Coordinates of C-alpha atoms in Angstrom, one line a residue:
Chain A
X293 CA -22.0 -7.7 26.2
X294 CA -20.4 -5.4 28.6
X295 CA -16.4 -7.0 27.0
X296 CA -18.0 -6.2 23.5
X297 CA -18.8 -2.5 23.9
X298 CA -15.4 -2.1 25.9
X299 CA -13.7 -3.9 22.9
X300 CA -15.3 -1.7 20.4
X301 CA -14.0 1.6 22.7
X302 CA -11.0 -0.3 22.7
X303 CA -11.2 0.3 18.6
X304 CA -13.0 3.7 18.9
X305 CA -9.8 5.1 21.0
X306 CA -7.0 3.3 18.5
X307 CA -8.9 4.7 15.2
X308 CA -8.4 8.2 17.1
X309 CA -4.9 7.9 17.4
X310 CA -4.4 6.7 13.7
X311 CA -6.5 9.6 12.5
X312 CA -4.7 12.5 14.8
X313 CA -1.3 13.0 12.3
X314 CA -3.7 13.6 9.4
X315 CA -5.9 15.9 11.4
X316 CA -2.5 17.4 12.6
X317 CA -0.8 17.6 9.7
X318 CA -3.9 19.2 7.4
X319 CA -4.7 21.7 10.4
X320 CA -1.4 22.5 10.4
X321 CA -1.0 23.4 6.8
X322 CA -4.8 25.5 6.6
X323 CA -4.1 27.6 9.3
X324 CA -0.5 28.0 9.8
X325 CA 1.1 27.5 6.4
X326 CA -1.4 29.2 3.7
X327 CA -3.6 30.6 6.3
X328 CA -7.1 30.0 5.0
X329 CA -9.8 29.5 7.3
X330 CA -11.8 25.4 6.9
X331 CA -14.4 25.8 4.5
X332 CA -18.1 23.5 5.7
X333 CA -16.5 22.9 9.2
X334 CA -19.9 20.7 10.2
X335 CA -19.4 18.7 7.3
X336 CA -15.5 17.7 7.9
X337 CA -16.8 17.0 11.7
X338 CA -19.4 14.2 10.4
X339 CA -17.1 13.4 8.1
X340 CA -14.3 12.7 10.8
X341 CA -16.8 10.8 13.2
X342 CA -17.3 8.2 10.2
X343 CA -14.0 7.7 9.6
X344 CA -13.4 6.9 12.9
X345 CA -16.3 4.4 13.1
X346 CA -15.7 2.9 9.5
X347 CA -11.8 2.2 10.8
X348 CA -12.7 0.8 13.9
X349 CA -15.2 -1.6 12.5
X350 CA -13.0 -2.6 9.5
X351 CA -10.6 -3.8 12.1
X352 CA -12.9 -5.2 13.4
X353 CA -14.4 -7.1 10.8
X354 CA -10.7 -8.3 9.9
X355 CA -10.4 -10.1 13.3
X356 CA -14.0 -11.7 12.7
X357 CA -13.9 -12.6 8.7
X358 CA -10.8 -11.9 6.5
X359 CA -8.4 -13.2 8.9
X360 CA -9.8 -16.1 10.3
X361 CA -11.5 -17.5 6.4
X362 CA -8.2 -16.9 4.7
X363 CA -6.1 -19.2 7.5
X364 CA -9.5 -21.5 7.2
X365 CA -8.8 -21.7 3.9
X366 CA -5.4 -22.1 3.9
X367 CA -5.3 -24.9 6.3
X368 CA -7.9 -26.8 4.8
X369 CA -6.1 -26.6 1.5
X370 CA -2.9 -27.9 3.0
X371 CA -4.1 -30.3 5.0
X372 CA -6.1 -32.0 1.5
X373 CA -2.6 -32.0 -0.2
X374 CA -3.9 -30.6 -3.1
X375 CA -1.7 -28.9 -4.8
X376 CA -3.3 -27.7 -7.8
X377 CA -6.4 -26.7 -5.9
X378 CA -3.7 -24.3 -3.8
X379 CA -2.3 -22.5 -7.0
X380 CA -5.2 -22.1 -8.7
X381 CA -7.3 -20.5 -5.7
X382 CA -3.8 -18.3 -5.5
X383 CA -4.1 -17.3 -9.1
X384 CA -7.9 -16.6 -9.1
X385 CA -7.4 -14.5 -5.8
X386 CA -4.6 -12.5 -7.7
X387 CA -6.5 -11.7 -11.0
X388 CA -10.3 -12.0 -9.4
X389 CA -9.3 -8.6 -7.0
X390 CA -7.1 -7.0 -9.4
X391 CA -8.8 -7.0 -12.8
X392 CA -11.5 -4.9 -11.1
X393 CA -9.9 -2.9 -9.0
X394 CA -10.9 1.0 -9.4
X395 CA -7.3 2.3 -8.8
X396 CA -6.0 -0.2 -11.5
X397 CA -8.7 1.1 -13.9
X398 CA -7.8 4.5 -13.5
X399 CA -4.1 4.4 -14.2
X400 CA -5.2 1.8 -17.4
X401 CA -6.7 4.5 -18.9
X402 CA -4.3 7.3 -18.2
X403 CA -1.5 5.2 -19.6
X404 CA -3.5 5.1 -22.6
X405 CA -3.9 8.7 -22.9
X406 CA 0.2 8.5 -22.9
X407 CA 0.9 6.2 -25.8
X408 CA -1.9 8.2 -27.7
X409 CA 0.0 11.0 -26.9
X410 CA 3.4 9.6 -27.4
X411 CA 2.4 7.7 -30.9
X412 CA 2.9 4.0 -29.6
X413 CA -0.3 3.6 -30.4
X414 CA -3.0 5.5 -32.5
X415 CA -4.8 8.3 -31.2
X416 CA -8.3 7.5 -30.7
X417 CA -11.3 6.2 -28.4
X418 CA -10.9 2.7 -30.0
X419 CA -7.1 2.2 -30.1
X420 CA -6.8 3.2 -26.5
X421 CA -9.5 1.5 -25.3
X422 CA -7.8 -2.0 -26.5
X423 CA -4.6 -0.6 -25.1
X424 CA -6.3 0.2 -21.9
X425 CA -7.6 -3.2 -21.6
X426 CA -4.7 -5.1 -22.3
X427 CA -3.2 -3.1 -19.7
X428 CA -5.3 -4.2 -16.8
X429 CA -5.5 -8.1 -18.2
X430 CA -1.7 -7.7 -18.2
X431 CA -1.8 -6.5 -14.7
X432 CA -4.4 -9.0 -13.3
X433 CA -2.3 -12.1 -15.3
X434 CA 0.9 -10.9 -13.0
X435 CA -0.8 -10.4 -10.3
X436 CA -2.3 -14.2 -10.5
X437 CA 1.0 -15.2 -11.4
X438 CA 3.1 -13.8 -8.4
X439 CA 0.9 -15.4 -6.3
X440 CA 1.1 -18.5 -7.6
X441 CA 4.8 -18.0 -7.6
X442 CA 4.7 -16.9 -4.2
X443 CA 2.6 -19.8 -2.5
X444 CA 4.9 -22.4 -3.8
X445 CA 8.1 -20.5 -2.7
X446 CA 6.1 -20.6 0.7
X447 CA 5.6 -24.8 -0.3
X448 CA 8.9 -25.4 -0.9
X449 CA 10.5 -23.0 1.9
X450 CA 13.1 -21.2 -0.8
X451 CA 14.5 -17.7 0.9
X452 CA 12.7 -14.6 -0.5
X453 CA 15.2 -12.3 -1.1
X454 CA 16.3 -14.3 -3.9
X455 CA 13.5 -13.7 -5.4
X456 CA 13.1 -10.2 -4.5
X457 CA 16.1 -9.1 -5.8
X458 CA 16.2 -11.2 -8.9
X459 CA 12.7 -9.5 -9.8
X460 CA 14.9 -6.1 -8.9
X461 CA 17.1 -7.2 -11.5
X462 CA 14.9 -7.6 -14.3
X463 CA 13.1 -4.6 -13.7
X464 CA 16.1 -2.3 -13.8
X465 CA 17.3 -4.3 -16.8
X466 CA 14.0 -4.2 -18.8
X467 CA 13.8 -0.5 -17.8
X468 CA 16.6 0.2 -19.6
X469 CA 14.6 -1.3 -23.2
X470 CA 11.2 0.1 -22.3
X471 CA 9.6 2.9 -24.0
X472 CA 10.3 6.1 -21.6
X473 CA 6.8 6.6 -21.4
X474 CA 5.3 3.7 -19.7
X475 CA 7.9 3.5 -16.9
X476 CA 6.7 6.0 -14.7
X477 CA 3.2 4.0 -14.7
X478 CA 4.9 0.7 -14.6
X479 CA 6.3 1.4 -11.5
X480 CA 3.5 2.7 -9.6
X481 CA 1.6 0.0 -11.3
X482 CA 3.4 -2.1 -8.4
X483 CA 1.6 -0.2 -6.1
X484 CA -1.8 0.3 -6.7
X485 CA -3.1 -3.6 -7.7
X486 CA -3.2 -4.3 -3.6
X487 CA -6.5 -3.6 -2.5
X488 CA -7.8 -3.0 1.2
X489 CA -9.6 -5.9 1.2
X490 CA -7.4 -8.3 -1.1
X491 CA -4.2 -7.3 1.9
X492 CA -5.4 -9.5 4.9
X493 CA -6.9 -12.3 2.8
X494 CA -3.1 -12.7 1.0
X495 CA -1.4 -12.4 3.9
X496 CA -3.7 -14.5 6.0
X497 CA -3.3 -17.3 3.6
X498 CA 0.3 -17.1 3.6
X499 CA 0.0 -17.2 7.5
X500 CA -1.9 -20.0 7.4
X501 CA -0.1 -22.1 4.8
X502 CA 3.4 -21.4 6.3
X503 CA 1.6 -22.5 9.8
X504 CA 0.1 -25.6 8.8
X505 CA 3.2 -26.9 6.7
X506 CA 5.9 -28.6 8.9
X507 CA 8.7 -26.9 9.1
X508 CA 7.6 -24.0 7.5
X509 CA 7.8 -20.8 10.1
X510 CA 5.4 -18.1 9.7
X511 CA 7.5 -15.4 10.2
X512 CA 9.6 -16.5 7.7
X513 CA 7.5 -18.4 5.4
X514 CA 4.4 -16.5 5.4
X515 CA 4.8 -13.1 4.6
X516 CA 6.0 -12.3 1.3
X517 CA 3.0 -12.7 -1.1
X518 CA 2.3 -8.8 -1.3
X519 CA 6.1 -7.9 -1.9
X520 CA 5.4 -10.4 -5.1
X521 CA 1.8 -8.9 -6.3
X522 CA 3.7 -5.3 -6.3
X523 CA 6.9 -6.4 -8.0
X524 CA 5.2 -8.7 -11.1
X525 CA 2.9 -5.8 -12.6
X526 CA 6.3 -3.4 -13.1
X527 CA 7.9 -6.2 -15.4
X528 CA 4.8 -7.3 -16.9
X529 CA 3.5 -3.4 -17.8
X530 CA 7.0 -2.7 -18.7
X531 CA 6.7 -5.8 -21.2
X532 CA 3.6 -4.9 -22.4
X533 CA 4.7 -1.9 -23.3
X534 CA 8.0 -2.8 -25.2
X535 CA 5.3 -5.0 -27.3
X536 CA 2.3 -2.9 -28.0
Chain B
X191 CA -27.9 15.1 4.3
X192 CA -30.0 13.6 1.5
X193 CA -26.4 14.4 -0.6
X194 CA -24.7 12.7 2.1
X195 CA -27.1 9.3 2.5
X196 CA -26.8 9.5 -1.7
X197 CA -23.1 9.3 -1.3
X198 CA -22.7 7.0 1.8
X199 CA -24.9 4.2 -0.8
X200 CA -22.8 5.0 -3.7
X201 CA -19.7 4.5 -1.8
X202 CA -21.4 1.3 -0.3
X203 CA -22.3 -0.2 -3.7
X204 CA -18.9 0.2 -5.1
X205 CA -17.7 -1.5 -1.8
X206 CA -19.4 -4.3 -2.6
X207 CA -18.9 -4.8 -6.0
X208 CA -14.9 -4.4 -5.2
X209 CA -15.6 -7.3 -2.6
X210 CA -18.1 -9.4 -5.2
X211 CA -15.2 -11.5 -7.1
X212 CA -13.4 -12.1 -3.9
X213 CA -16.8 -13.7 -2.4
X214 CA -17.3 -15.2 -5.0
X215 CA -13.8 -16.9 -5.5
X216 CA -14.1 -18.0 -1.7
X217 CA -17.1 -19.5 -2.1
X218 CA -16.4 -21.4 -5.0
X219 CA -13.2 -22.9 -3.5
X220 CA -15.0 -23.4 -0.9
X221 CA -17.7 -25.4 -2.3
X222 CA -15.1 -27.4 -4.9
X223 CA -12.1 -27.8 -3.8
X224 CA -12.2 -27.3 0.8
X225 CA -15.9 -29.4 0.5
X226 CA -16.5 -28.5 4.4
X227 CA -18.3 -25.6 6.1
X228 CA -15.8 -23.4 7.6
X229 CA -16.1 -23.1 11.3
X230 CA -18.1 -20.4 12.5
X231 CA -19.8 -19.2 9.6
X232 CA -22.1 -16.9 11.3
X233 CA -19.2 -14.8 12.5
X234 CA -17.0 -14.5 9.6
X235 CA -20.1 -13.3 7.5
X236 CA -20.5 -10.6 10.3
X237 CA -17.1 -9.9 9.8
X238 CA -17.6 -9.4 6.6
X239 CA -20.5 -7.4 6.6
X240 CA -18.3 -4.7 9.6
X241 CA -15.6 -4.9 7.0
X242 CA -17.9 -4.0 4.3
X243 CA -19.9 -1.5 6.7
X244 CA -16.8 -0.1 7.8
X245 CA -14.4 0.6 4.2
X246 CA -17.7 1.8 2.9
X247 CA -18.1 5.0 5.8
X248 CA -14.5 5.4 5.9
X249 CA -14.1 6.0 2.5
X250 CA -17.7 8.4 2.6
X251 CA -15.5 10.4 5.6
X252 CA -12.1 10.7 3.6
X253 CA -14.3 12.0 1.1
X254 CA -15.8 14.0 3.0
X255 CA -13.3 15.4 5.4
X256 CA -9.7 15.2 4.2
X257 CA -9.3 14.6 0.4
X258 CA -11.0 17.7 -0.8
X259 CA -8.8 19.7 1.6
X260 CA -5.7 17.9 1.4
X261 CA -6.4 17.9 -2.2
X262 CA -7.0 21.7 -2.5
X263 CA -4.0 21.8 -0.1
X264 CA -1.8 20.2 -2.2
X265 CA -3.0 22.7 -5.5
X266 CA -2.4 25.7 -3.7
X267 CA 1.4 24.5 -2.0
X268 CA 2.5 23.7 -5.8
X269 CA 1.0 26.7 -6.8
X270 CA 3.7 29.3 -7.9
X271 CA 2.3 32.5 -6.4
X272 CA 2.1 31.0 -2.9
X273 CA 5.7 29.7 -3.1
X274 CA 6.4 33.4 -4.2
X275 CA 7.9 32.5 -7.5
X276 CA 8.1 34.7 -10.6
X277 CA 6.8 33.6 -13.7
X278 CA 9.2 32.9 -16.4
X279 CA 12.1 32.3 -13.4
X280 CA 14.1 29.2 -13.7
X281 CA 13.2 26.7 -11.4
X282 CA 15.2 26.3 -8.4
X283 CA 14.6 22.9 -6.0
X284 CA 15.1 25.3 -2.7
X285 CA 12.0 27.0 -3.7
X286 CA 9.4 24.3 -3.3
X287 CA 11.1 23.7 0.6
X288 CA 7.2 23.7 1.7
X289 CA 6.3 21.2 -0.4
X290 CA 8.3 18.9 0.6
X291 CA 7.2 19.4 3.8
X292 CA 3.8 18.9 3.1
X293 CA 4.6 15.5 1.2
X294 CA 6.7 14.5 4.0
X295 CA 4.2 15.2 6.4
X296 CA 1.4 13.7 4.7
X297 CA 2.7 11.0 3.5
X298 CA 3.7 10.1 7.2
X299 CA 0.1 11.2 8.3
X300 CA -1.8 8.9 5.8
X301 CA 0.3 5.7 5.7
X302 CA -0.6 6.1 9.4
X303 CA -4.0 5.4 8.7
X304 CA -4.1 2.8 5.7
X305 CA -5.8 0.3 6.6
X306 CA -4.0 -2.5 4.6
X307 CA -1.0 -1.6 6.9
X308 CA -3.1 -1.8 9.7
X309 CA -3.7 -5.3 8.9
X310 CA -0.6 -6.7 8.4
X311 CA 1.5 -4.9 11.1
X312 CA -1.7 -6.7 13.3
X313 CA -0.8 -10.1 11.7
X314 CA 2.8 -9.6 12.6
X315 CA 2.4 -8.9 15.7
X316 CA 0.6 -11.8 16.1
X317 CA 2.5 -14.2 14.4
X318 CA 5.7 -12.6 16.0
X319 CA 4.1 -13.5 19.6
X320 CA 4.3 -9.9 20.2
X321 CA 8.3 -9.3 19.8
X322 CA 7.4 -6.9 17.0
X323 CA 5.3 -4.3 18.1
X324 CA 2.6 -3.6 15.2
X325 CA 2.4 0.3 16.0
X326 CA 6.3 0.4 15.9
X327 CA 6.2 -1.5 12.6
X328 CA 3.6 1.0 11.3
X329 CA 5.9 4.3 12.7
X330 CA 8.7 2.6 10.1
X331 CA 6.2 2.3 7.5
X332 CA 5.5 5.7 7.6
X333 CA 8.7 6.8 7.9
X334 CA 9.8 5.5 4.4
X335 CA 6.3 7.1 2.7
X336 CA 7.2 10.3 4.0
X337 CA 11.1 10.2 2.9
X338 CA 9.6 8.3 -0.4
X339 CA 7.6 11.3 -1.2
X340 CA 9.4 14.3 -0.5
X341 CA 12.4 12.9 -2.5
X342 CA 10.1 11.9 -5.0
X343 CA 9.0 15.3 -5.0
X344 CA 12.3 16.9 -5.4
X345 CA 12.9 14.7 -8.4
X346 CA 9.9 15.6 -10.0
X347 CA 10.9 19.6 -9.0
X348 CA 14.6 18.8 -10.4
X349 CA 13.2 16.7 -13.6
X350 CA 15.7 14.4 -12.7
X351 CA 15.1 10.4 -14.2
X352 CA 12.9 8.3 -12.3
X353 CA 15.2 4.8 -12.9
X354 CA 18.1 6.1 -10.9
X355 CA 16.4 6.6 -7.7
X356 CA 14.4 3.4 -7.9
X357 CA 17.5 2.3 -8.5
X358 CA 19.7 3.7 -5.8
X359 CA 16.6 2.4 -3.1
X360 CA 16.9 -1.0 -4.5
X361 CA 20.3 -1.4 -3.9
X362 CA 20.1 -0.3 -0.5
X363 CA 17.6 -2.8 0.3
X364 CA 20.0 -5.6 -1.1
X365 CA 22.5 -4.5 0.6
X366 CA 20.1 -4.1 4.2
X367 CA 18.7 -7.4 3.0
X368 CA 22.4 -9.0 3.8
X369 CA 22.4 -7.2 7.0
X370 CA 19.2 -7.3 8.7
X371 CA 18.1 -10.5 10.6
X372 CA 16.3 -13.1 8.9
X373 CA 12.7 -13.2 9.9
X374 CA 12.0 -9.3 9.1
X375 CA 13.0 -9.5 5.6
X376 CA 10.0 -10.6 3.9
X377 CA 7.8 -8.7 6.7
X378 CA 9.9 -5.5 5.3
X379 CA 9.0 -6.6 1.9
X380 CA 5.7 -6.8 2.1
X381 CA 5.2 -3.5 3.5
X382 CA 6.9 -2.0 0.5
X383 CA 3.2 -3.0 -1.0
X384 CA 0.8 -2.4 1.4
X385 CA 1.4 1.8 2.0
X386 CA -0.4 2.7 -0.8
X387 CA -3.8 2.2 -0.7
X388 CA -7.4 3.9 0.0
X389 CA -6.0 6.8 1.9
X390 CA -2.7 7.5 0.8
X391 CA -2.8 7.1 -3.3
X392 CA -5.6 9.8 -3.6
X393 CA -3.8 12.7 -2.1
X394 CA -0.2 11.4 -3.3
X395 CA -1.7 10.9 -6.9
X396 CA -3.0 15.3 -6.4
X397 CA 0.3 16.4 -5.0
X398 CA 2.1 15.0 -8.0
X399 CA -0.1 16.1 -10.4
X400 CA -0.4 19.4 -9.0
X401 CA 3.7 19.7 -9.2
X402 CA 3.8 18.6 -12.8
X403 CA 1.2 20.8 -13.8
X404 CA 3.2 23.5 -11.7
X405 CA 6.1 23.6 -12.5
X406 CA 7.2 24.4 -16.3
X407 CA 8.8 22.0 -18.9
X408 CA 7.3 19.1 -16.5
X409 CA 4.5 17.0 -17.9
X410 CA 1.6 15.9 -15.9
X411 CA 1.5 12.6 -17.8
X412 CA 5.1 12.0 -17.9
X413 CA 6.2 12.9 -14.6
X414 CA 2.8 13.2 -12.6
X415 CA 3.5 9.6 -12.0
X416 CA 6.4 7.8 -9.9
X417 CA 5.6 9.1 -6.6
X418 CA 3.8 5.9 -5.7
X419 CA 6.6 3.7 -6.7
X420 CA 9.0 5.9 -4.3
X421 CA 6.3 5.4 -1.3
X422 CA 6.4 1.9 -2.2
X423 CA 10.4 1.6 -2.4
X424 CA 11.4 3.5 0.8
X425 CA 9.4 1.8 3.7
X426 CA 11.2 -1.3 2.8
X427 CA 14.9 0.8 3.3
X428 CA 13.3 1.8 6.9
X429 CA 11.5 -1.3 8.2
X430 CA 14.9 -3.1 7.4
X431 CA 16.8 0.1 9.2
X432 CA 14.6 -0.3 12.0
X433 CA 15.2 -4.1 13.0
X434 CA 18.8 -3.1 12.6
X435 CA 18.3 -0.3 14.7
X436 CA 16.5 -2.7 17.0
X437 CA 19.2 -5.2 16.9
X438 CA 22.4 -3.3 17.3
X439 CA 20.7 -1.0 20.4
X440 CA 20.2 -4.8 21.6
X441 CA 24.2 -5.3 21.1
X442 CA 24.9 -2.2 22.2
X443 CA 23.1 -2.9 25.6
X444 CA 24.6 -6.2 26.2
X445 CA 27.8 -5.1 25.4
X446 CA 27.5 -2.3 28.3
X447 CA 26.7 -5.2 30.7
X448 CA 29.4 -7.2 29.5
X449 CA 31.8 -4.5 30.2
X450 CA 30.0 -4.1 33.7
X451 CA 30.4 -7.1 34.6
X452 CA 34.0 -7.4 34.0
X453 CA 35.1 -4.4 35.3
X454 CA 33.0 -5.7 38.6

């Protein structure tokens, strides 16, 4: 019991030290830079104290659930040989945590706001609403896909950065046909479709394929499988826009 | 504090529902495909429930705490009165100097504490065996956000085209890709994705908005957005730079000894 609460100190102390450049940096700026004085001061303290907690028991939590089910997972995929089993657990991880994903929502709809604006599409509710939603399936479908794309590079062992910089490629290619409108969101799109929780399940499953494959190394193998779920969604929005 | 509790369940139940369809994908994998209880049940559901417990009051406390203020932060900094700017002037990059201080600063600041980040510089430094050093990996991270969105800021001050800076990063990481040593390049990769998440996007998202709607003849719609794809563009330039760094201080500290030893 005595280890557990020291571990969880352990935690309390780290979170700290995460949270000081932001408490640093905003102090900073309020008192030094436009000199206003902190507004609710009692609330931002109670509001510090559960960040704090809420970071140290995330990490927590990873180290106890995330992690250990995703290499479970992994392993026991691997280890059955089955193949399609792998990629379609890979593709329902990729659209399953993106097609719902708050962040991914909000830029869905903004970017239909744009083409109302723009005239790509018609101006109103029910135009941009369809627009909106093809948006986010497009985003969820690449996600899926560069998962699936990314376990079997880990499967066969082929170097990333020939995929990496192929996928550059395309993107700056198709930039150069996309409407100008849709870039800017294409390219954050990248960005927002990897959630908290949807990070250390990926990247524990590519872990734990890459370990449990011979001849596969880890380091090598096993990450990777974020860097494809941010690059798919800017040539798939980019697409999607070229066609809608 | 009835506001708060309110919130904290709000928070909590939108937690959950973001963590639903991955449950529910596990378990049906599980159940169809892996057929066997996974070792130590019990204590991944815990760790579930201290991951769910913990986003959840994290996310209450940002809310809480930092967004409204770095929020209102970023307003004011874009605001043209503070950066003593006359209306009608034309708009001169060298005038905004403070904001791109501020998006340097806090882009370093929150990337810091993303937890996604967190996570994989953890993994690494486990899989590593502890050669890479996850807070080091996480200091190179942040490095790249803040460099990602000053210049991203500048561009959106300048009005300059997004393409050509995306473009410029990318071919520095091909070119660092060449360079680099093997087993960080798809490490450095990955953490191109992983900066931008719960803490980082919401205050990012306000600065750029806040400069769009700013400054004039820049849209909010058109040019509010790119700053995430610069935060997600540079950290791979300076993870790379750093395990070159890494390696040639390595060289250069080996090739002192060799020089030692022959002069001895």
């Amino acid at each position: 019991m005595n280890k557990a609460i020291v571990g969880f100190l352990k935690l309390i102390t780290d979170a700290l030290r995460d949270l000081a450049p932001i408490i640093l940096v905003i102090a900073f700026f309020q008192i030094v830079v436009l000199q206003q004085p902190f507004p609710n001061l009692g609330g931002i303290l109670v509001g510090l104290v559960c960040v704090v907690l809420g970071l140290a028991l995330f990490v927590q939590g990873l180290e106890m659930g995330l992690f250990p089910i995703g290499e479970a997972m992994a392993t026991a995929m691997a280890r059955k040989g089955s193949l399609a089993g792998l990629l379609a657990f890979a593709f329902a991880l990729g659209f399953g945590t993106t097609v719902a994903e708050p962040a991914l929502i909000a830029v869905a709809a903004e970017a239909a706001d744009i083409a109302g604006q723009a005239g790509a599409i018609e101006n109103n509710a029910e135009a941009k609403d369809s627009y909106a939603f093809g948006l986010r399936m497009t985003v969820a479908v690449s996600v899926g896909a560069a998962l699936v794309l990314g376990v079997f590079r880990i499967l066969v062992g082929w170097p990333i950065q020939y995929f990496i910089i192929g996928g550059y490629i395309l993107v700056i290619t198709i930039t150069m046909f996309a409407p100008a409108e849709i870039v800017g969101i294409a390219y954050d799109s990248g960005g927002v479709t990897t959630s908290t929780i949807t990070v250390p399940l990926v990247t524990a499953l590519g872990v734990g394929l890459a370990s449990s494959i011979k001849g596969r190394n880890p380091m090598l193998d096993g990450f990777g499988l974020i860097a494809f779920a941010s690059l798919t969604p800017m040539i798939f929005v980019m697409i999607f826009g070229m066609l809608a | 504090m009835i506001a708060f509790i309110i919130h904290f369940l709000e928070v909590t139940a939108a937690t959950v529902l973001d963590v639903l369809p991955i449950a529910i994908i596990l378990f049906v994998f599980q159940a169809l495909v892996v057929r066997k209880k996974p070792a130590n049940l019990g204590r991944v559901l815990f760790g579930f429930l201290y991951v769910l417990l913990g986003l959840s009051l994290f996310l209450v406390g940002l809310e809480e705490a930092l967004f409204p203020l770095g929020k209102a932060m970023a307003q004011m900094l874009t605001n043209p009165d503070f950066l003593g700017i006359e209306k009608g002037a034309p708009v001169r990059w060298e005038d905004y100097l403070w904001v791109y201080a501020f998006a340097a600063s806090i882009g370093f600041a929150t990337t810091v504490a993303e937890p996604s980040l967190i996570a994989v510089a953890l993994k690494a430094q486990e899989v590593s065996g502890g050669t890479l050093r996850a807070f080091e990996l996480r200091i190179a991270v942040a490095v790249g956000v803040a460099i990602g969105v000053s210049v991203g800021s500048y561009r959106i001050v300048s009005g300059t085209p997004l393409p050509y800076y995306i473009m410029a990063g990318y071919a520095l990481v091909i070119i660092q890709t060449f360079l680099a040593s093997k087993p960080i390049i798809p490490l450095a990769y990955d953490s191109g994705g992983v900066t931008t998440s719960t803490v980082t996007v919401p205050v990012v998202a306000a600065l750029g908005l806040g400069l769009a709607t700013a400054i004039p003849g820049r849209s909010p719609l058109l040019d509010g957005f790119g700053l995430i794809a610069f935060a997600s563009v540079f950290p791979i330039v300076t993870v790379l730079g750093y395990d070159m760094l890494i390696s040639w201080l390595r060289g250069q500290s080996k090739t002192t000894t060799d020089t030692k030893e022959e002069s001895a």
